[in-house]
Short mmCIF file of C-alpha atoms and ligand atoms in Angstrom, two decimals:
data_model
loop_
_atom_site.label_atom_id
_atom_site.label_comp_id
_atom_site.label_asym_id
_atom_site.label_seq_id
_atom_site.Cartn_x
_atom_site.Cartn_y
_atom_site.Cartn_z
CA MET A 1 311.76 -3.05 11.99
CA LYS A 2 308.25 -2.53 13.38
CA LYS A 3 305.62 -4.28 11.24
CA PHE A 4 303.25 -1.90 9.44
CA SER A 5 299.83 -1.86 11.07
CA TYR A 6 296.71 -0.01 9.96
CA LYS A 7 293.82 -1.01 12.20
CA LEU A 8 290.09 -0.31 11.94
CA LEU A 9 290.61 2.06 14.87
CA SER A 10 293.63 3.13 16.88
CA ASN A 11 293.90 4.95 20.22
CA ALA A 12 290.15 4.88 20.84
CA PHE A 13 290.38 6.40 24.32
CA ASN A 14 292.30 9.52 25.33
CA GLN A 15 293.51 10.24 28.87
CA SER A 16 290.37 12.17 29.82
CA ASP A 17 288.10 9.28 28.69
CA ILE A 18 290.12 6.93 30.88
CA LYS A 19 289.98 9.40 33.77
CA GLU A 20 286.17 9.70 33.55
CA GLY A 21 285.74 5.91 33.42
CA THR A 22 288.14 5.40 36.31
CA LYS A 23 286.35 7.99 38.44
CA VAL A 24 283.17 5.89 38.19
CA ILE A 25 285.01 2.70 39.15
CA LYS A 26 286.57 4.45 42.14
CA SER A 27 283.15 5.73 43.24
CA LYS A 28 282.00 2.07 43.40
CA TYR A 29 278.62 3.02 41.88
CA LEU A 30 278.81 1.24 38.57
CA THR A 31 275.14 0.76 37.75
CA ILE A 32 273.02 3.23 35.80
CA SER A 33 272.67 6.56 37.59
CA LYS A 34 273.21 10.32 37.29
CA ILE A 35 275.92 10.35 34.60
CA THR A 36 273.82 8.26 32.23
CA LYS A 37 270.86 10.59 32.76
CA LYS A 38 273.03 13.67 32.20
CA PHE A 39 274.53 12.17 29.04
CA GLU A 40 271.07 11.25 27.70
CA LYS A 41 269.84 14.83 28.16
CA TYR A 42 272.96 16.31 26.57
CA PHE A 43 272.84 13.84 23.67
CA ALA A 44 269.17 14.53 22.90
CA LYS A 45 269.62 18.30 23.01
CA ASN A 46 272.76 18.21 20.90
CA LEU A 47 271.14 16.10 18.18
CA GLY A 48 267.88 18.06 18.18
CA SER A 49 265.64 15.42 19.70
CA LYS A 50 263.43 15.61 22.79
CA TYR A 51 264.46 12.40 24.51
CA ALA A 52 267.35 9.93 24.56
CA VAL A 53 267.69 6.57 26.28
CA MET A 54 271.12 4.97 26.62
CA THR A 55 271.52 1.22 26.13
CA ASN A 56 274.30 -1.35 26.42
CA SER A 57 274.67 -1.55 22.60
CA GLY A 58 273.35 -0.33 19.25
CA SER A 59 271.69 -3.72 18.78
CA SER A 60 269.80 -3.18 22.04
CA ALA A 61 268.79 0.28 20.82
CA ASN A 62 267.30 -1.32 17.68
CA LEU A 63 265.52 -3.98 19.74
CA LEU A 64 264.02 -1.37 22.08
CA ALA A 65 262.85 0.95 19.29
CA THR A 66 261.25 -1.86 17.29
CA SER A 67 259.66 -3.34 20.42
CA VAL A 68 257.90 -0.04 21.17
CA LEU A 69 256.09 -0.39 17.84
CA ARG A 70 254.45 -3.57 19.22
CA ASN A 71 254.14 -2.60 22.90
CA PRO A 72 250.62 -2.70 24.41
CA LEU A 73 251.15 0.74 25.97
CA SER A 74 252.12 2.30 22.65
CA ILE A 75 249.71 4.78 21.08
CA LYS A 76 250.50 3.92 17.47
CA LYS A 77 251.28 0.20 17.38
CA LEU A 78 251.65 -2.40 14.67
CA LYS A 79 249.68 -5.64 14.42
CA PRO A 80 251.49 -8.99 14.17
CA GLY A 81 252.50 -9.74 10.59
CA ALA A 82 252.66 -6.08 9.53
CA GLU A 83 255.27 -5.56 6.82
CA VAL A 84 258.44 -3.64 7.65
CA ILE A 85 260.76 -2.52 4.86
CA ILE A 86 264.50 -2.89 5.37
CA PRO A 87 267.48 -2.49 3.00
CA ALA A 88 269.22 -5.76 2.05
CA VAL A 89 272.56 -4.18 3.02
CA CYS A 90 271.84 -4.13 6.73
CA TRP A 91 273.29 -5.43 9.97
CA SER A 92 271.91 -8.61 11.58
CA THR A 93 270.47 -6.70 14.53
CA SER A 94 268.77 -4.16 12.26
CA LEU A 95 266.78 -7.14 10.97
CA TRP A 96 266.22 -9.53 13.91
CA PRO A 97 264.09 -7.17 16.05
CA ILE A 98 261.53 -7.24 13.18
CA LEU A 99 261.20 -11.03 13.47
CA GLN A 100 261.49 -11.01 17.26
CA ASN A 101 258.44 -8.73 17.31
CA ASN A 102 256.34 -10.92 14.99
CA LEU A 103 256.63 -8.50 12.09
CA LYS A 104 257.46 -9.36 8.48
CA PRO A 105 260.63 -8.00 6.84
CA VAL A 106 260.44 -6.90 3.21
CA PHE A 107 263.88 -6.36 1.69
CA VAL A 108 264.78 -3.58 -0.74
CA ASP A 109 267.93 -3.16 -2.84
CA VAL A 110 270.35 -0.25 -2.34
CA GLU A 111 272.09 2.34 -4.56
CA LEU A 112 275.63 1.78 -5.80
CA ASP A 113 276.62 5.43 -5.26
CA THR A 114 275.80 5.61 -1.54
CA PHE A 115 275.11 1.99 -0.43
CA ASN A 116 271.85 3.34 1.01
CA ILE A 117 268.30 2.20 0.22
CA ASP A 118 267.08 2.78 -3.35
CA LEU A 119 263.95 4.93 -3.09
CA ASP A 120 262.48 3.99 -6.49
CA LYS A 121 262.74 0.31 -5.63
CA LEU A 122 261.37 1.03 -2.14
CA LYS A 123 258.23 2.66 -3.58
CA LYS A 124 257.53 -0.48 -5.61
CA LYS A 125 257.64 -2.68 -2.49
CA ILE A 126 254.99 -0.70 -0.58
CA THR A 127 251.67 -2.54 -0.20
CA LYS A 128 248.62 -2.08 2.04
CA LYS A 129 250.39 -4.26 4.59
CA THR A 130 253.49 -2.02 4.79
CA LYS A 131 253.48 -0.20 8.10
CA ALA A 132 257.06 0.75 8.87
CA ILE A 133 260.58 1.22 7.51
CA ILE A 134 263.77 0.37 9.32
CA LEU A 135 266.27 2.52 7.48
CA VAL A 136 269.99 1.90 7.74
CA HIS A 137 272.26 4.92 7.27
CA VAL A 138 275.34 3.22 5.88
CA LEU A 139 278.87 4.27 6.93
CA GLY A 140 278.10 7.91 7.70
CA LEU A 141 275.88 8.61 4.67
CA SER A 142 272.15 8.53 3.95
CA THR A 143 269.63 8.29 1.18
CA ASN A 144 267.71 11.39 0.02
CA MET A 145 265.88 12.13 3.27
CA ASN A 146 263.53 14.71 1.72
CA GLU A 147 262.22 12.14 -0.73
CA LEU A 148 262.09 9.44 1.91
CA MET A 149 260.03 11.61 4.28
CA LYS A 150 257.55 12.30 1.46
CA ILE A 151 257.11 8.53 1.02
CA ILE A 152 256.72 8.08 4.80
CA LYS A 153 254.07 10.79 5.00
CA LYS A 154 252.12 9.70 1.93
CA ASN A 155 251.93 6.08 3.09
CA LYS A 156 251.56 6.83 6.84
CA LEU A 157 254.55 4.69 7.78
CA GLU A 158 256.51 4.53 11.01
CA LEU A 159 260.24 5.20 10.60
CA ILE A 160 263.13 3.84 12.66
CA GLU A 161 266.53 5.14 11.56
CA ASP A 162 269.32 2.73 12.37
CA THR A 163 272.03 5.38 12.67
CA CYS A 164 274.51 3.02 14.35
CA GLU A 165 277.08 3.78 11.63
CA SER A 166 276.37 7.50 11.22
CA LEU A 167 276.38 9.40 14.51
CA GLY A 168 276.85 13.11 13.82
CA ALA A 169 275.98 13.03 10.11
CA SER A 170 273.22 15.28 8.84
CA TYR A 171 271.00 15.71 5.81
CA ASN A 172 269.97 19.30 5.04
CA LYS A 173 271.52 20.29 8.37
CA LYS A 174 269.14 17.97 10.29
CA LYS A 175 270.91 15.17 12.14
CA LEU A 176 270.38 11.63 10.89
CA GLY A 177 268.39 9.69 13.46
CA THR A 178 266.06 12.62 14.19
CA TYR A 179 263.85 12.33 11.10
CA GLY A 180 261.91 9.27 12.23
CA ARG A 181 259.90 8.15 15.25
CA PHE A 182 263.14 6.62 16.59
CA GLY A 183 266.84 6.96 15.81
CA THR A 184 269.37 4.46 17.13
CA TYR A 185 273.15 4.77 17.64
CA SER A 186 276.07 2.51 18.51
CA PHE A 187 279.15 3.28 20.57
CA TYR A 188 280.90 0.02 19.72
CA TYR A 189 284.65 -0.07 19.03
CA SER A 190 285.56 1.76 15.79
CA HIS A 191 282.29 3.71 15.61
CA GLN A 192 282.28 7.55 15.70
CA ILE A 193 282.53 7.46 19.48
CA THR A 194 283.13 4.39 21.59
CA SER A 195 282.65 3.22 25.12
CA GLY A 196 283.66 -0.33 24.12
CA GLU A 197 279.99 -1.28 24.01
CA GLY A 198 277.05 1.13 24.19
CA GLY A 199 274.15 2.66 22.30
CA MET A 200 271.36 5.22 22.37
CA VAL A 201 267.77 5.63 21.16
CA VAL A 202 266.28 9.06 20.50
CA CYS A 203 262.60 9.96 20.07
CA ASN A 204 260.28 12.94 20.36
CA ASN A 205 257.17 11.40 21.90
CA LYS A 206 256.86 11.32 25.68
CA ILE A 207 254.91 8.05 25.79
CA ASP A 208 257.41 6.36 23.46
CA TYR A 209 260.18 7.60 25.77
CA ASN A 210 258.49 6.18 28.85
CA ILE A 211 257.93 2.82 27.16
CA LEU A 212 261.63 2.74 26.20
CA ILE A 213 262.58 3.34 29.86
CA SER A 214 260.30 0.54 31.04
CA LEU A 215 261.39 -1.89 28.29
CA ARG A 216 265.06 -1.19 29.04
CA SER A 217 264.57 -2.18 32.71
CA HIS A 218 262.59 -5.43 32.99
CA GLY A 219 259.23 -3.88 32.05
CA TRP A 220 258.80 -2.18 35.42
CA SER A 221 257.14 1.18 36.00
CA ARG A 222 259.91 2.68 38.15
CA ASN A 223 261.37 5.91 36.66
CA THR A 224 258.48 6.27 34.19
CA ASP A 225 255.47 8.58 34.08
CA PHE A 226 253.25 5.48 34.29
CA HIS A 227 254.47 4.86 37.85
CA SER A 228 252.12 7.11 39.84
CA TYR A 229 249.04 5.60 38.19
CA TYR A 230 250.11 1.98 38.74
CA LYS A 231 251.37 2.70 42.27
CA LYS A 232 247.92 3.88 43.29
CA LYS A 233 246.04 1.17 41.44
CA PHE A 234 248.24 -1.68 42.76
CA SER A 235 248.98 -0.28 46.22
CA ASN A 236 249.29 -3.82 47.62
CA ILE A 237 252.45 -4.44 45.53
CA ASN A 238 255.90 -3.06 46.46
CA GLU A 239 256.15 0.02 44.24
CA ASN A 240 259.76 -0.70 43.28
CA PHE A 241 258.75 -4.00 41.76
CA LEU A 242 255.69 -3.13 39.72
CA PHE A 243 255.82 -4.72 36.27
CA ILE A 244 253.59 -3.16 33.63
CA GLY A 245 254.61 -4.89 30.41
CA PRO A 246 257.23 -6.92 28.56
CA GLY A 247 260.84 -5.98 29.21
CA TYR A 248 264.54 -6.72 28.94
CA ASN A 249 267.59 -5.58 30.80
CA LEU A 250 269.50 -3.53 28.23
CA ARG A 251 270.95 -0.88 30.55
CA PRO A 252 274.48 0.45 30.16
CA THR A 253 276.84 0.80 33.10
CA GLU A 254 277.78 4.23 34.45
CA ILE A 255 281.33 3.54 33.24
CA GLN A 256 280.14 3.28 29.62
CA ALA A 257 278.07 6.45 30.04
CA ALA A 258 281.00 8.41 31.51
CA ILE A 259 283.38 7.40 28.68
CA ALA A 260 280.86 7.90 25.86
CA PHE A 261 279.72 11.25 27.32
CA ASN A 262 283.30 12.51 27.45
CA GLN A 263 283.94 11.45 23.83
CA PHE A 264 280.63 12.79 22.59
CA LYS A 265 281.71 16.29 23.67
CA ARG A 266 284.50 16.13 21.08
CA LEU A 267 282.49 14.40 18.32
CA ASN A 268 282.88 17.33 15.91
CA LYS A 269 286.64 17.26 16.31
CA LEU A 270 286.73 13.49 15.74
CA MET A 271 284.52 13.86 12.65
CA LYS A 272 286.87 16.51 11.19
CA LEU A 273 289.93 14.33 11.75
CA ARG A 274 288.35 11.35 10.02
CA LYS A 275 287.21 13.55 7.13
CA LYS A 276 290.74 14.93 6.76
CA ASN A 277 292.28 11.44 6.77
CA ARG A 278 289.80 10.29 4.15
CA SER A 279 290.72 13.21 1.89
CA LEU A 280 294.43 12.52 2.36
CA ILE A 281 294.02 8.84 1.41
CA LEU A 282 291.74 9.62 -1.53
CA ASP A 283 293.98 12.41 -2.86
CA LYS A 284 297.16 10.40 -2.60
CA LEU A 285 295.56 7.39 -4.30
CA LYS A 286 294.18 9.36 -7.21
CA LYS A 287 297.37 11.34 -7.79
CA HIS A 288 299.62 8.27 -7.65
CA HIS A 289 301.34 7.31 -10.93
CA LYS A 290 299.96 3.76 -10.49
CA TRP A 291 296.36 4.99 -10.16
CA ASP A 292 294.26 3.34 -12.86
CA ASN A 293 290.73 3.42 -11.37
CA GLN A 294 291.41 0.29 -9.35
CA PHE A 295 288.59 1.35 -6.99
CA ASP A 296 285.32 3.26 -6.96
CA PHE A 297 284.20 5.36 -4.00
CA VAL A 298 280.90 6.45 -2.51
CA LYS A 299 279.52 9.76 -3.75
CA VAL A 300 278.55 12.37 -1.20
CA HIS A 301 275.35 14.22 -2.10
CA LYS A 302 275.58 17.98 -1.52
CA SER A 303 272.80 17.86 1.11
CA ILE A 304 274.75 15.41 3.25
CA ASN A 305 277.33 16.31 5.86
CA PRO A 306 278.84 12.83 6.32
CA SER A 307 280.28 11.40 9.51
CA TRP A 308 282.79 8.77 8.42
CA PHE A 309 283.92 5.91 10.57
CA GLY A 310 285.41 3.73 7.89
CA MET A 311 286.56 4.23 4.33
CA PRO A 312 284.62 2.02 1.92
CA PHE A 313 286.04 0.83 -1.42
CA LEU A 314 284.46 -0.90 -4.39
CA ILE A 315 287.00 -2.95 -6.31
CA ASN A 316 286.95 -2.30 -10.05
CA LYS A 317 285.04 -5.06 -11.86
CA ARG A 318 288.16 -6.10 -13.76
CA TYR A 319 289.76 -7.21 -10.46
CA ILE A 320 286.73 -8.94 -8.99
CA LYS A 321 288.33 -12.39 -9.15
CA LYS A 322 291.26 -11.10 -7.11
CA LYS A 323 289.17 -9.78 -4.23
CA LYS A 324 289.69 -12.70 -1.84
CA ALA A 325 293.44 -12.80 -2.45
CA PHE A 326 293.63 -9.01 -2.19
CA LEU A 327 291.88 -8.82 1.19
CA LYS A 328 294.10 -11.65 2.43
CA TYR A 329 297.10 -9.67 1.17
CA LEU A 330 295.95 -6.53 3.02
CA THR A 331 295.44 -8.48 6.26
CA LYS A 332 298.83 -10.15 5.91
CA ASN A 333 300.40 -6.73 5.49
CA GLY A 334 298.79 -5.29 8.63
CA ILE A 335 295.77 -3.55 7.05
CA GLU A 336 292.58 -4.56 8.87
CA ASN A 337 289.56 -4.71 6.59
CA ARG A 338 285.96 -5.88 6.69
CA PRO A 339 282.83 -6.18 4.50
CA ILE A 340 280.38 -3.30 3.92
CA ILE A 341 278.09 -4.03 6.88
CA SER A 342 277.42 -7.71 6.19
CA GLY A 343 277.04 -7.55 2.40
CA ASN A 344 273.63 -8.58 1.08
CA PHE A 345 272.03 -10.03 4.21
CA LEU A 346 269.82 -12.28 2.08
CA ASN A 347 272.96 -14.28 1.22
CA GLN A 348 273.72 -14.97 4.91
CA PRO A 349 273.09 -18.50 6.21
CA ALA A 350 270.87 -17.16 9.03
CA SER A 351 268.48 -15.61 6.53
CA LYS A 352 267.91 -19.04 4.96
CA LEU A 353 266.30 -20.19 8.24
CA TYR A 354 263.35 -17.94 7.57
CA LYS A 355 262.96 -18.85 3.87
CA PHE A 356 262.54 -15.22 2.79
CA LYS A 357 260.98 -15.09 -0.66
CA PHE A 358 262.86 -12.81 -3.07
CA LYS A 359 264.04 -12.59 -6.66
CA LYS A 360 267.81 -12.60 -6.96
CA ASP A 361 267.60 -10.06 -9.79
CA ASP A 362 265.95 -7.55 -7.44
CA PHE A 363 269.18 -7.33 -5.40
CA LYS A 364 271.81 -6.82 -8.09
CA ILE A 365 273.36 -3.79 -6.38
CA SER A 366 273.43 -5.34 -2.90
CA ASN A 367 275.21 -8.33 -4.47
CA GLN A 368 277.68 -6.01 -6.19
CA ILE A 369 278.44 -4.30 -2.89
CA GLU A 370 279.03 -7.71 -1.33
CA ASP A 371 281.18 -8.90 -4.24
CA ARG A 372 283.21 -5.71 -4.75
CA GLY A 373 283.09 -3.92 -1.39
CA PHE A 374 285.27 -3.70 1.68
CA PHE A 375 286.28 -1.01 4.11
CA ILE A 376 289.30 0.05 6.10
CA GLY A 377 289.53 2.27 9.18
CA LEU A 378 289.69 6.04 9.40
CA HIS A 379 291.61 7.12 12.46
CA THR A 380 291.03 9.96 14.88
CA SER A 381 294.55 11.32 14.70
CA LYS A 382 296.16 12.61 11.50
CA ILE A 383 297.63 9.75 9.44
CA LYS A 384 301.44 9.86 9.35
CA GLU A 385 303.05 10.43 5.95
CA ASN A 386 304.96 7.17 6.17
CA ASP A 387 301.82 5.16 7.05
CA LEU A 388 299.89 6.90 4.28
CA ASN A 389 302.52 5.95 1.71
CA LYS A 390 302.59 2.33 2.89
CA LEU A 391 298.80 2.11 2.84
CA ILE A 392 298.61 3.50 -0.71
CA GLU A 393 301.39 1.23 -1.90
CA HIS A 394 299.56 -1.86 -0.61
CA LEU A 395 296.17 -0.78 -1.94
CA LEU A 396 297.57 -0.14 -5.41
CA ASN A 397 299.27 -3.50 -5.46
CA ILE A 398 295.95 -5.15 -6.37
CA GLY A 399 296.91 -5.31 -10.05
CA ASN A 400 300.10 -7.26 -9.28
CA LEU A 401 298.39 -10.06 -7.37
CA SER A 402 297.70 -13.34 -9.09
C1 PLP B 501 273.93 -0.68 10.88
C2 PLP B 501 274.21 -1.26 12.23
N1 PLP B 501 273.21 -1.45 13.08
C3 PLP B 501 273.41 -1.96 14.31
C4 PLP B 501 274.66 -2.32 14.75
C5 PLP B 501 274.83 -2.90 16.10
O1 PLP B 501 275.53 -2.09 16.97
P1 PLP B 501 276.28 -2.75 18.24
O2 PLP B 501 277.51 -3.40 17.72
O3 PLP B 501 276.56 -1.58 19.14
O4 PLP B 501 275.34 -3.70 18.86
C6 PLP B 501 275.75 -2.17 13.89
C7 PLP B 501 277.09 -2.57 14.33
O5 PLP B 501 278.11 -2.19 13.93
C8 PLP B 501 275.53 -1.63 12.59
O6 PLP B 501 276.54 -1.48 11.72
#
């Protein structure tokens, strides 16, 4: 008998995705070109942003966006040491660009209902030195964006929305990632769309956009609006190799762009399928005769239209000691699972290197999410009845484990 398997994602690519990727390979032009540009334009328009810049990952998108805040060409830039607020439940590469740009992270706890930043606690962490927020929209949900934007405005803060887990979600019908100066997205495996690796940054300011383009490609002026000025001023230098500032190489390939573009066109359909599967799992669990509140689930505020990519669970406190054995049990029985982002990042060994000063009591909820949380996949084809029953059976077995 075939072993039961419930992965974080299954059948990521359909035939047309493969066809689009293969067409690029056959053309032999694999480096960034027309398809990437077309996808960027389509992506920006579809989300309601002026500009989009594709990258080779969501991490690169975060690095680019944060680096613009410190770039010499930037109109509104931060000084070294400026404080940047970030939720403790974040990904490593939401955090590292802050340090890589000589800025100071200030961590804030999150809410238990949504896993997103706690706005009351955030307000208390704002000082004269606070200049920006790197928000993380966790697993397809967000905090109260109306309230957050009031805080941003009142305190004149820059906002980067790490939307790597929430492509397609909206708050009050406005897409997440388009509220701030920058929004970033990931197309990594198991995210809402995937090109294996890939990412995007969106913004509304033309200068920011041009800096992103330069930063993405070595810091040169080629393909930016700065080019004509520098070409004239430095006419002795080959115009294709004019470097105007710091830079990386974070470009995607045309293959990634072709696959992600093709998938992006059916994002709404993929979102609906994941939503449906989530409802089926939730319904079946709660109606099961063995259901005894073994788990808690995130609450979806009425202003949010979520875009799920995983299904998070919080284990009931009475089973907390069984968590390790339970996750091992799920893995052994074919159910892939993982932590909610990376738990409370302050507990990670890497964070110890920087000796961040914080009071443990200020991060009670982030610790709870680390101690009680995990998530499983939500697939982009309707879950089969048999698989659903198996999944539920294994999940509800938590009480029987020793
Ligand atoms: C919140 C968040 N930010 C950034 C990233 C990084 O994205 P990528 O894996 O495309 O580099 C992830 C990865 O899953 C993430 O969850």
